[in-house]
mmCIF file with all atom_site columns, C-alpha atoms in Angstrom:
data_model
loop_
_atom_site.group_PDB
_atom_site.id
_atom_site.type_symbol
_atom_site.label_atom_id
_atom_site.label_alt_id
_atom_site.label_comp_id
_atom_site.label_asym_id
_atom_site.label_entity_id
_atom_site.label_seq_id
_atom_site.pdbx_PDB_ins_code
_atom_site.Cartn_x
_atom_site.Cartn_y
_atom_site.Cartn_z
_atom_site.occupancy
_atom_site.B_iso_or_equiv
_atom_site.pdbx_formal_charge
_atom_site.auth_seq_id
_atom_site.auth_comp_id
_atom_site.auth_asym_id
_atom_site.auth_atom_id
_atom_site.pdbx_PDB_model_num
ATOM 1   C CA . ARG A 1 1   ? -13.364 -14.563 -22.415 1.00 33.00 ? 1   ARG A CA 1
ATOM 2   C CA . ASN A 1 2   ? -12.345 -16.030 -18.999 1.00 33.00 ? 2   ASN A CA 1
ATOM 3   C CA . THR A 1 3   ? -12.539 -12.867 -16.327 1.00 36.00 ? 3   THR A CA 1
ATOM 4   C CA . GLN A 1 4   ? -10.784 -14.851 -13.794 1.00 37.00 ? 4   GLN A CA 1
ATOM 5   C CA . LEU A 1 5   ? -7.213  -14.395 -13.842 1.00 38.00 ? 5   LEU A CA 1
ATOM 6   C CA . GLN A 1 6   ? -6.530  -17.142 -11.185 1.00 44.00 ? 6   GLN A CA 1
ATOM 7   C CA . SER A 1 7   ? -7.200  -18.408 -7.604  1.00 43.00 ? 7   SER A CA 1
ATOM 8   C CA . LEU A 1 8   ? -5.397  -18.847 -4.325  1.00 46.00 ? 8   LEU A CA 1
ATOM 9   C CA . GLY A 1 9   ? -6.859  -19.650 -0.933  1.00 48.00 ? 9   GLY A CA 1
ATOM 10  C CA . GLY A 1 10  ? -10.304 -19.088 -2.009  1.00 49.00 ? 10  GLY A CA 1
ATOM 11  C CA . LEU A 1 11  ? -9.646  -15.775 -3.774  1.00 51.00 ? 11  LEU A CA 1
ATOM 12  C CA . SER A 1 12  ? -10.120 -15.077 -6.998  1.00 52.00 ? 12  SER A CA 1
ATOM 13  C CA . ILE A 1 13  ? -9.361  -11.993 -8.464  1.00 55.00 ? 13  ILE A CA 1
ATOM 14  C CA . ARG A 1 14  ? -11.432 -10.910 -11.767 1.00 56.00 ? 14  ARG A CA 1
ATOM 15  C CA . GLU A 1 15  ? -9.550  -9.053  -14.572 1.00 55.00 ? 15  GLU A CA 1
ATOM 16  C CA . GLY A 1 16  ? -11.143 -5.543  -14.983 1.00 60.00 ? 16  GLY A CA 1
ATOM 17  C CA . ALA A 1 17  ? -11.589 -5.138  -11.352 1.00 63.00 ? 17  ALA A CA 1
ATOM 18  C CA . THR A 1 18  ? -11.097 -1.529  -10.007 1.00 66.00 ? 18  THR A CA 1
ATOM 19  C CA . LYS A 1 19  ? -10.953 -2.309  -6.313  1.00 67.00 ? 19  LYS A CA 1
ATOM 20  C CA . TRP A 1 20  ? -9.683  -5.352  -4.656  1.00 65.00 ? 20  TRP A CA 1
ATOM 21  C CA . ASN A 1 21  ? -10.402 -5.314  -0.770  1.00 64.00 ? 21  ASN A CA 1
ATOM 22  C CA . LEU A 1 22  ? -8.598  -8.126  1.032   1.00 63.00 ? 22  LEU A CA 1
ATOM 23  C CA . LYS A 1 23  ? -9.191  -6.911  4.692   1.00 56.00 ? 23  LYS A CA 1
ATOM 24  C CA . SER A 1 24  ? -8.344  -9.906  7.066   1.00 51.00 ? 24  SER A CA 1
ATOM 25  C CA . ARG A 1 25  ? -7.697  -12.486 4.158   1.00 55.00 ? 25  ARG A CA 1
ATOM 26  C CA . ILE A 1 26  ? -4.045  -12.977 3.744   1.00 55.00 ? 26  ILE A CA 1
ATOM 27  C CA . ASP A 1 27  ? -3.384  -13.626 7.160   1.00 53.00 ? 27  ASP A CA 1
ATOM 28  C CA . ASP A 1 28  ? -5.352  -16.504 7.085   1.00 52.00 ? 28  ASP A CA 1
ATOM 29  C CA . TRP A 1 29  ? -3.689  -18.247 4.119   1.00 51.00 ? 29  TRP A CA 1
ATOM 30  C CA . LYS A 1 30  ? -0.913  -21.050 5.152   1.00 51.00 ? 30  LYS A CA 1
ATOM 31  C CA . HIS A 1 31  ? 1.658   -19.321 2.865   1.00 56.00 ? 31  HIS A CA 1
ATOM 32  C CA . LYS A 1 32  ? 1.297   -15.380 3.435   1.00 62.00 ? 32  LYS A CA 1
ATOM 33  C CA . HIS A 1 33  ? 3.650   -14.307 1.363   1.00 63.00 ? 33  HIS A CA 1
ATOM 34  C CA . ALA A 1 34  ? 3.096   -16.579 -1.558  1.00 66.00 ? 34  ALA A CA 1
ATOM 35  C CA . ALA A 1 35  ? -0.662  -14.905 -1.044  1.00 67.00 ? 35  ALA A CA 1
ATOM 36  C CA . VAL A 1 36  ? 1.126   -11.322 -1.410  1.00 69.00 ? 36  VAL A CA 1
ATOM 37  C CA . ALA A 1 37  ? 3.153   -12.114 -4.476  1.00 68.00 ? 37  ALA A CA 1
ATOM 38  C CA . PHE A 1 38  ? 0.009   -13.387 -5.757  1.00 69.00 ? 38  PHE A CA 1
ATOM 39  C CA . VAL A 1 39  ? -1.986  -10.414 -5.222  1.00 70.00 ? 39  VAL A CA 1
ATOM 40  C CA . CYS A 1 40  ? 0.832   -8.162  -6.626  1.00 69.00 ? 40  CYS A CA 1
ATOM 41  C CA . SER A 1 41  ? 1.468   -10.231 -9.675  1.00 69.00 ? 41  SER A CA 1
ATOM 42  C CA . ARG A 1 42  ? -2.339  -10.153 -10.675 1.00 68.00 ? 42  ARG A CA 1
ATOM 43  C CA . ALA A 1 43  ? -2.559  -6.470  -9.850  1.00 65.00 ? 43  ALA A CA 1
ATOM 44  C CA . GLY A 1 44  ? 0.247   -5.491  -12.292 1.00 63.00 ? 44  GLY A CA 1
ATOM 45  C CA . ARG A 1 45  ? -1.961  -7.223  -14.820 1.00 66.00 ? 45  ARG A CA 1
ATOM 46  C CA . CYS A 1 46  ? -4.766  -5.407  -13.847 1.00 66.00 ? 46  CYS A CA 1
ATOM 47  C CA . GLU A 1 47  ? -4.549  -1.959  -15.416 1.00 67.00 ? 47  GLU A CA 1
ATOM 48  C CA . SER A 1 48  ? -7.881  -0.918  -14.248 1.00 69.00 ? 48  SER A CA 1
ATOM 49  C CA . LEU A 1 49  ? -7.060  -1.523  -10.561 1.00 77.00 ? 49  LEU A CA 1
ATOM 50  C CA . ARG A 1 50  ? -7.248  1.813   -8.928  1.00 85.00 ? 50  ARG A CA 1
ATOM 51  C CA . ASP A 1 51  ? -7.957  0.897   -5.210  1.00 86.00 ? 51  ASP A CA 1
ATOM 52  C CA . LEU A 1 52  ? -5.929  -1.636  -3.293  1.00 84.00 ? 52  LEU A CA 1
ATOM 53  C CA . TYR A 1 53  ? -7.114  -2.665  0.503   1.00 85.00 ? 53  TYR A CA 1
ATOM 54  C CA . LEU A 1 54  ? -4.721  -4.823  2.027   1.00 84.00 ? 54  LEU A CA 1
ATOM 55  C CA . ARG A 1 55  ? -5.588  -3.569  5.702   1.00 85.00 ? 55  ARG A CA 1
ATOM 56  C CA . GLU A 1 56  ? -5.177  -5.822  8.724   1.00 84.00 ? 56  GLU A CA 1
ATOM 57  C CA . ASN A 1 57  ? -3.187  -8.706  7.193   1.00 80.00 ? 57  ASN A CA 1
ATOM 58  C CA . ASN A 1 58  ? -0.383  -8.721  9.333   1.00 82.00 ? 58  ASN A CA 1
ATOM 59  C CA . LEU A 1 59  ? 2.283   -8.696  6.169   1.00 84.00 ? 59  LEU A CA 1
ATOM 60  C CA . GLY A 1 60  ? 5.162   -7.358  8.336   1.00 87.00 ? 60  GLY A CA 1
ATOM 61  C CA . LEU A 1 61  ? 8.366   -6.584  6.918   1.00 85.00 ? 61  LEU A CA 1
ATOM 62  C CA . GLY A 1 62  ? 8.463   -9.475  4.320   1.00 84.00 ? 62  GLY A CA 1
ATOM 63  C CA . GLY A 1 63  ? 5.095   -8.699  2.945   1.00 83.00 ? 63  GLY A CA 1
ATOM 64  C CA . GLY A 1 64  ? 5.969   -5.145  3.032   1.00 88.00 ? 64  GLY A CA 1
ATOM 65  C CA . ALA A 1 65  ? 9.421   -5.743  1.134   1.00 88.00 ? 65  ALA A CA 1
ATOM 66  C CA . LEU A 1 66  ? 7.574   -7.866  -1.357  1.00 84.00 ? 66  LEU A CA 1
ATOM 67  C CA . LEU A 1 67  ? 4.993   -5.563  -2.199  1.00 87.00 ? 67  LEU A CA 1
ATOM 68  C CA . ALA A 1 68  ? 7.405   -2.653  -3.024  1.00 90.00 ? 68  ALA A CA 1
ATOM 69  C CA . GLU A 1 69  ? 9.248   -5.134  -5.390  1.00 86.00 ? 69  GLU A CA 1
ATOM 70  C CA . TRP A 1 70  ? 5.718   -4.734  -7.192  1.00 84.00 ? 70  TRP A CA 1
ATOM 71  C CA . MET A 1 71  ? 4.933   -1.320  -6.790  1.00 87.00 ? 71  MET A CA 1
ATOM 72  C CA . PRO A 1 72  ? 6.668   -0.431  -10.567 1.00 86.00 ? 72  PRO A CA 1
ATOM 73  C CA . SER A 1 73  ? 3.439   -2.592  -12.017 1.00 81.00 ? 73  SER A CA 1
ATOM 74  C CA . LEU A 1 74  ? 1.117   -0.573  -9.498  1.00 84.00 ? 74  LEU A CA 1
ATOM 75  C CA . ALA A 1 75  ? 1.269   2.929   -11.024 1.00 85.00 ? 75  ALA A CA 1
ATOM 76  C CA . ALA A 1 76  ? -2.346  3.246   -11.595 1.00 85.00 ? 76  ALA A CA 1
ATOM 77  C CA . LEU A 1 77  ? -3.298  2.981   -7.956  1.00 88.00 ? 77  LEU A CA 1
ATOM 78  C CA . HIS A 1 78  ? -5.192  5.742   -6.768  1.00 93.00 ? 78  HIS A CA 1
ATOM 79  C CA . THR A 1 79  ? -5.548  4.373   -2.979  1.00 93.00 ? 79  THR A CA 1
ATOM 80  C CA . LEU A 1 80  ? -3.315  2.244   -1.413  1.00 93.00 ? 80  LEU A CA 1
ATOM 81  C CA . ASP A 1 81  ? -4.408  0.966   2.286   1.00 93.00 ? 81  ASP A CA 1
ATOM 82  C CA . LEU A 1 82  ? -1.915  -0.782  4.192   1.00 93.00 ? 82  LEU A CA 1
ATOM 83  C CA . TYR A 1 83  ? -3.488  -0.063  7.837   1.00 95.00 ? 83  TYR A CA 1
ATOM 84  C CA . ASN A 1 84  ? -2.214  -2.086  10.547  1.00 93.00 ? 84  ASN A CA 1
ATOM 85  C CA . ASN A 1 85  ? -0.278  -4.631  8.614   1.00 90.00 ? 85  ASN A CA 1
ATOM 86  C CA . ASN A 1 86  ? 2.832   -4.594  11.111  1.00 92.00 ? 86  ASN A CA 1
ATOM 87  C CA . LEU A 1 87  ? 5.209   -3.152  8.557   1.00 94.00 ? 87  LEU A CA 1
ATOM 88  C CA . GLY A 1 88  ? 7.765   -1.886  10.828  1.00 94.00 ? 88  GLY A CA 1
ATOM 89  C CA . ALA A 1 89  ? 10.620  0.807   10.142  1.00 93.00 ? 89  ALA A CA 1
ATOM 90  C CA . GLU A 1 90  ? 12.055  -1.507  7.318   1.00 94.00 ? 90  GLU A CA 1
ATOM 91  C CA . GLY A 1 91  ? 9.010   -2.497  5.728   1.00 93.00 ? 91  GLY A CA 1
ATOM 92  C CA . SER A 1 92  ? 7.947   0.832   5.527   1.00 93.00 ? 92  SER A CA 1
ATOM 93  C CA . ALA A 1 93  ? 11.101  2.309   4.370   1.00 93.00 ? 93  ALA A CA 1
ATOM 94  C CA . ALA A 1 94  ? 11.281  -0.419  1.537   1.00 94.00 ? 94  ALA A CA 1
ATOM 95  C CA . LEU A 1 95  ? 7.404   0.607   0.207   1.00 94.00 ? 95  LEU A CA 1
ATOM 96  C CA . ALA A 1 96  ? 8.297   4.388   0.575   1.00 93.00 ? 96  ALA A CA 1
ATOM 97  C CA . LYS A 1 97  ? 11.381  4.152   -1.717  1.00 93.00 ? 97  LYS A CA 1
ATOM 98  C CA . GLN A 1 98  ? 9.097   2.581   -4.371  1.00 93.00 ? 98  GLN A CA 1
ATOM 99  C CA . MET A 1 99  ? 6.638   5.176   -4.125  1.00 91.00 ? 99  MET A CA 1
ATOM 100 C CA . LYS A 1 100 ? 8.175   7.239   -6.870  1.00 90.00 ? 100 LYS A CA 1
ATOM 101 C CA . HIS A 1 101 ? 6.126   4.369   -8.859  1.00 91.00 ? 101 HIS A CA 1
ATOM 102 C CA . LEU A 1 102 ? 2.856   5.595   -7.784  1.00 91.00 ? 102 LEU A CA 1
ATOM 103 C CA . THR A 1 103 ? 2.390   8.623   -9.914  1.00 88.00 ? 103 THR A CA 1
ATOM 104 C CA . ASN A 1 104 ? -1.736  8.222   -9.521  1.00 91.00 ? 104 ASN A CA 1
ATOM 105 C CA . LEU A 1 105 ? -1.823  7.858   -6.187  1.00 94.00 ? 105 LEU A CA 1
ATOM 106 C CA . GLN A 1 106 ? -4.290  10.065  -4.361  1.00 95.00 ? 106 GLN A CA 1
ATOM 107 C CA . ARG A 1 107 ? -4.873  8.445   -0.789  1.00 96.00 ? 107 ARG A CA 1
ATOM 108 C CA . LEU A 1 108 ? -2.255  6.681   1.452   1.00 96.00 ? 108 LEU A CA 1
ATOM 109 C CA . GLN A 1 109 ? -3.133  4.739   4.476   1.00 97.00 ? 109 GLN A CA 1
ATOM 110 C CA . LEU A 1 110 ? -0.357  3.576   6.681   1.00 96.00 ? 110 LEU A CA 1
ATOM 111 C CA . SER A 1 111 ? -1.449  3.985   10.062  1.00 97.00 ? 111 SER A CA 1
ATOM 112 C CA . CYS A 1 112 ? -0.546  1.430   12.879  1.00 97.00 ? 112 CYS A CA 1
ATOM 113 C CA . ASN A 1 113 ? 2.156   -0.035  11.048  1.00 96.00 ? 113 ASN A CA 1
ATOM 114 C CA . GLN A 1 114 ? 5.110   0.351   13.558  1.00 95.00 ? 114 GLN A CA 1
ATOM 115 C CA . MET A 1 115 ? 6.893   2.875   11.120  1.00 94.00 ? 115 MET A CA 1
ATOM 116 C CA . GLY A 1 116 ? 9.048   4.475   14.018  1.00 91.00 ? 116 GLY A CA 1
ATOM 117 C CA . VAL A 1 117 ? 11.650  7.497   13.096  1.00 88.00 ? 117 VAL A CA 1
ATOM 118 C CA . GLU A 1 118 ? 13.197  5.714   10.343  1.00 89.00 ? 118 GLU A CA 1
ATOM 119 C CA . GLY A 1 119 ? 10.321  4.794   8.393   1.00 90.00 ? 119 GLY A CA 1
ATOM 120 C CA . CYS A 1 120 ? 8.978   8.008   8.317   1.00 88.00 ? 120 CYS A CA 1
ATOM 121 C CA . ALA A 1 121 ? 11.883  9.816   7.646   1.00 86.00 ? 121 ALA A CA 1
ATOM 122 C CA . VAL A 1 122 ? 12.167  7.463   4.319   1.00 90.00 ? 122 VAL A CA 1
ATOM 123 C CA . LEU A 1 123 ? 8.348   8.364   3.754   1.00 90.00 ? 123 LEU A CA 1
ATOM 124 C CA . GLY A 1 124 ? 9.332   11.984  4.075   1.00 86.00 ? 124 GLY A CA 1
ATOM 125 C CA . MET A 1 125 ? 11.660  11.693  1.140   1.00 86.00 ? 125 MET A CA 1
ATOM 126 C CA . ALA A 1 126 ? 9.119   9.771   -1.190  1.00 87.00 ? 126 ALA A CA 1
ATOM 127 C CA . LEU A 1 127 ? 6.474   12.716  -0.341  1.00 85.00 ? 127 LEU A CA 1
ATOM 128 C CA . ARG A 1 128 ? 8.544   14.726  -2.331  1.00 81.00 ? 128 ARG A CA 1
ATOM 129 C CA . VAL A 1 129 ? 7.338   13.078  -5.597  1.00 81.00 ? 129 VAL A CA 1
ATOM 130 C CA . THR A 1 130 ? 3.961   12.733  -4.861  1.00 83.00 ? 130 THR A CA 1
ATOM 131 C CA . PRO A 1 131 ? 2.251   16.321  -5.430  1.00 80.00 ? 131 PRO A CA 1
ATOM 132 C CA . GLN A 1 132 ? -0.908  14.467  -6.599  1.00 89.00 ? 132 GLN A CA 1
ATOM 133 C CA . LEU A 1 133 ? -1.416  13.044  -2.860  1.00 92.00 ? 133 LEU A CA 1
ATOM 134 C CA . THR A 1 134 ? -4.842  14.303  -1.252  1.00 94.00 ? 134 THR A CA 1
ATOM 135 C CA . LYS A 1 135 ? -5.063  12.297  1.631   1.00 96.00 ? 135 LYS A CA 1
ATOM 136 C CA . LEU A 1 136 ? -2.150  10.972  4.161   1.00 95.00 ? 136 LEU A CA 1
ATOM 137 C CA . PHE A 1 137 ? -2.853  8.786   7.136   1.00 96.00 ? 137 PHE A CA 1
ATOM 138 C CA . LEU A 1 138 ? 0.252   7.768   9.646   1.00 95.00 ? 138 LEU A CA 1
ATOM 139 C CA . SER A 1 139 ? -1.389  7.820   12.886  1.00 94.00 ? 139 SER A CA 1
ATOM 140 C CA . ASN A 1 140 ? -0.334  5.340   15.588  1.00 95.00 ? 140 ASN A CA 1
ATOM 141 C CA . ASN A 1 141 ? 3.131   4.892   14.130  1.00 93.00 ? 141 ASN A CA 1
ATOM 142 C CA . ASP A 1 142 ? 5.334   6.241   16.870  1.00 89.00 ? 142 ASP A CA 1
ATOM 143 C CA . VAL A 1 143 ? 7.181   8.375   14.451  1.00 87.00 ? 143 VAL A CA 1
ATOM 144 C CA . GLY A 1 144 ? 8.602   10.889  17.268  1.00 84.00 ? 144 GLY A CA 1
ATOM 145 C CA . ASP A 1 145 ? 9.558   14.404  16.553  1.00 87.00 ? 145 ASP A CA 1
ATOM 146 C CA . LEU A 1 146 ? 12.094  13.569  13.975  1.00 84.00 ? 146 LEU A CA 1
ATOM 147 C CA . GLY A 1 147 ? 9.618   11.486  11.784  1.00 83.00 ? 147 GLY A CA 1
ATOM 148 C CA . SER A 1 148 ? 7.249   14.349  12.194  1.00 86.00 ? 148 SER A CA 1
ATOM 149 C CA . THR A 1 149 ? 9.564   17.118  10.916  1.00 85.00 ? 149 THR A CA 1
ATOM 150 C CA . ALA A 1 150 ? 10.486  14.472  8.147   1.00 82.00 ? 150 ALA A CA 1
ATOM 151 C CA . VAL A 1 151 ? 7.169   14.009  6.934   1.00 84.00 ? 151 VAL A CA 1
ATOM 152 C CA . ALA A 1 152 ? 6.390   17.913  7.408   1.00 84.00 ? 152 ALA A CA 1
ATOM 153 C CA . ALA A 1 153 ? 9.054   19.082  5.743   1.00 83.00 ? 153 ALA A CA 1
ATOM 154 C CA . ALA A 1 154 ? 8.147   16.935  2.613   1.00 80.00 ? 154 ALA A CA 1
ATOM 155 C CA . LEU A 1 155 ? 4.404   17.924  2.765   1.00 81.00 ? 155 LEU A CA 1
ATOM 156 C CA . SER A 1 156 ? 5.615   21.607  1.310   1.00 78.00 ? 156 SER A CA 1
ATOM 157 C CA . ASN A 1 157 ? 5.539   19.614  -2.131  1.00 75.00 ? 157 ASN A CA 1
ATOM 158 C CA . VAL A 1 158 ? 2.097   18.190  -1.795  1.00 81.00 ? 158 VAL A CA 1
ATOM 159 C CA . GLY A 1 159 ? 0.344   20.962  -2.508  1.00 81.00 ? 159 GLY A CA 1
ATOM 160 C CA . GLY A 1 160 ? -3.396  19.268  -2.783  1.00 86.00 ? 160 GLY A CA 1
ATOM 161 C CA . LEU A 1 161 ? -3.195  17.579  0.431   1.00 89.00 ? 161 LEU A CA 1
ATOM 162 C CA . ARG A 1 162 ? -6.479  17.846  2.415   1.00 92.00 ? 162 ARG A CA 1
ATOM 163 C CA . VAL A 1 163 ? -6.440  15.243  5.078   1.00 93.00 ? 163 VAL A CA 1
ATOM 164 C CA . PHE A 1 164 ? -3.228  14.452  7.012   1.00 91.00 ? 164 PHE A CA 1
ATOM 165 C CA . GLN A 1 165 ? -3.514  12.403  10.107  1.00 92.00 ? 165 GLN A CA 1
ATOM 166 C CA . LEU A 1 166 ? 0.049   11.979  12.337  1.00 88.00 ? 166 LEU A CA 1
#
């Protein structure tokens, strides 16, 4: 049986993998959004995928919005690491709106994404449906008092949260 699903830009993704770590890989590819679509479509077919690390790939708003579209197929994820991807308020908000599909998510890393107050406010609403979350990282996002308040209000529903960085 062929365990390689497909290859793009030198990246092959194995069927049955539980962890993908694509740090700084997507930014090197000529067509970044095609690469994000490739990764997400393969993740949706890989039921065993539990940890997705896309840190430091400069996905931007477009990549964040594309990843958000695929979130319904990523329901098995335990870890989503999007550290330092320049998602901005709009990309972060698009992802946050789809978090309802990540019913197993335990660790969310969104530090250094320029979320601002708007992105953090939408994330605050999304956190109300993630009671299984144990680790949340939001540092260096310029969220201000309003963003901090929105997240803090939602955290009362996340009883298992052990690590929180803002």
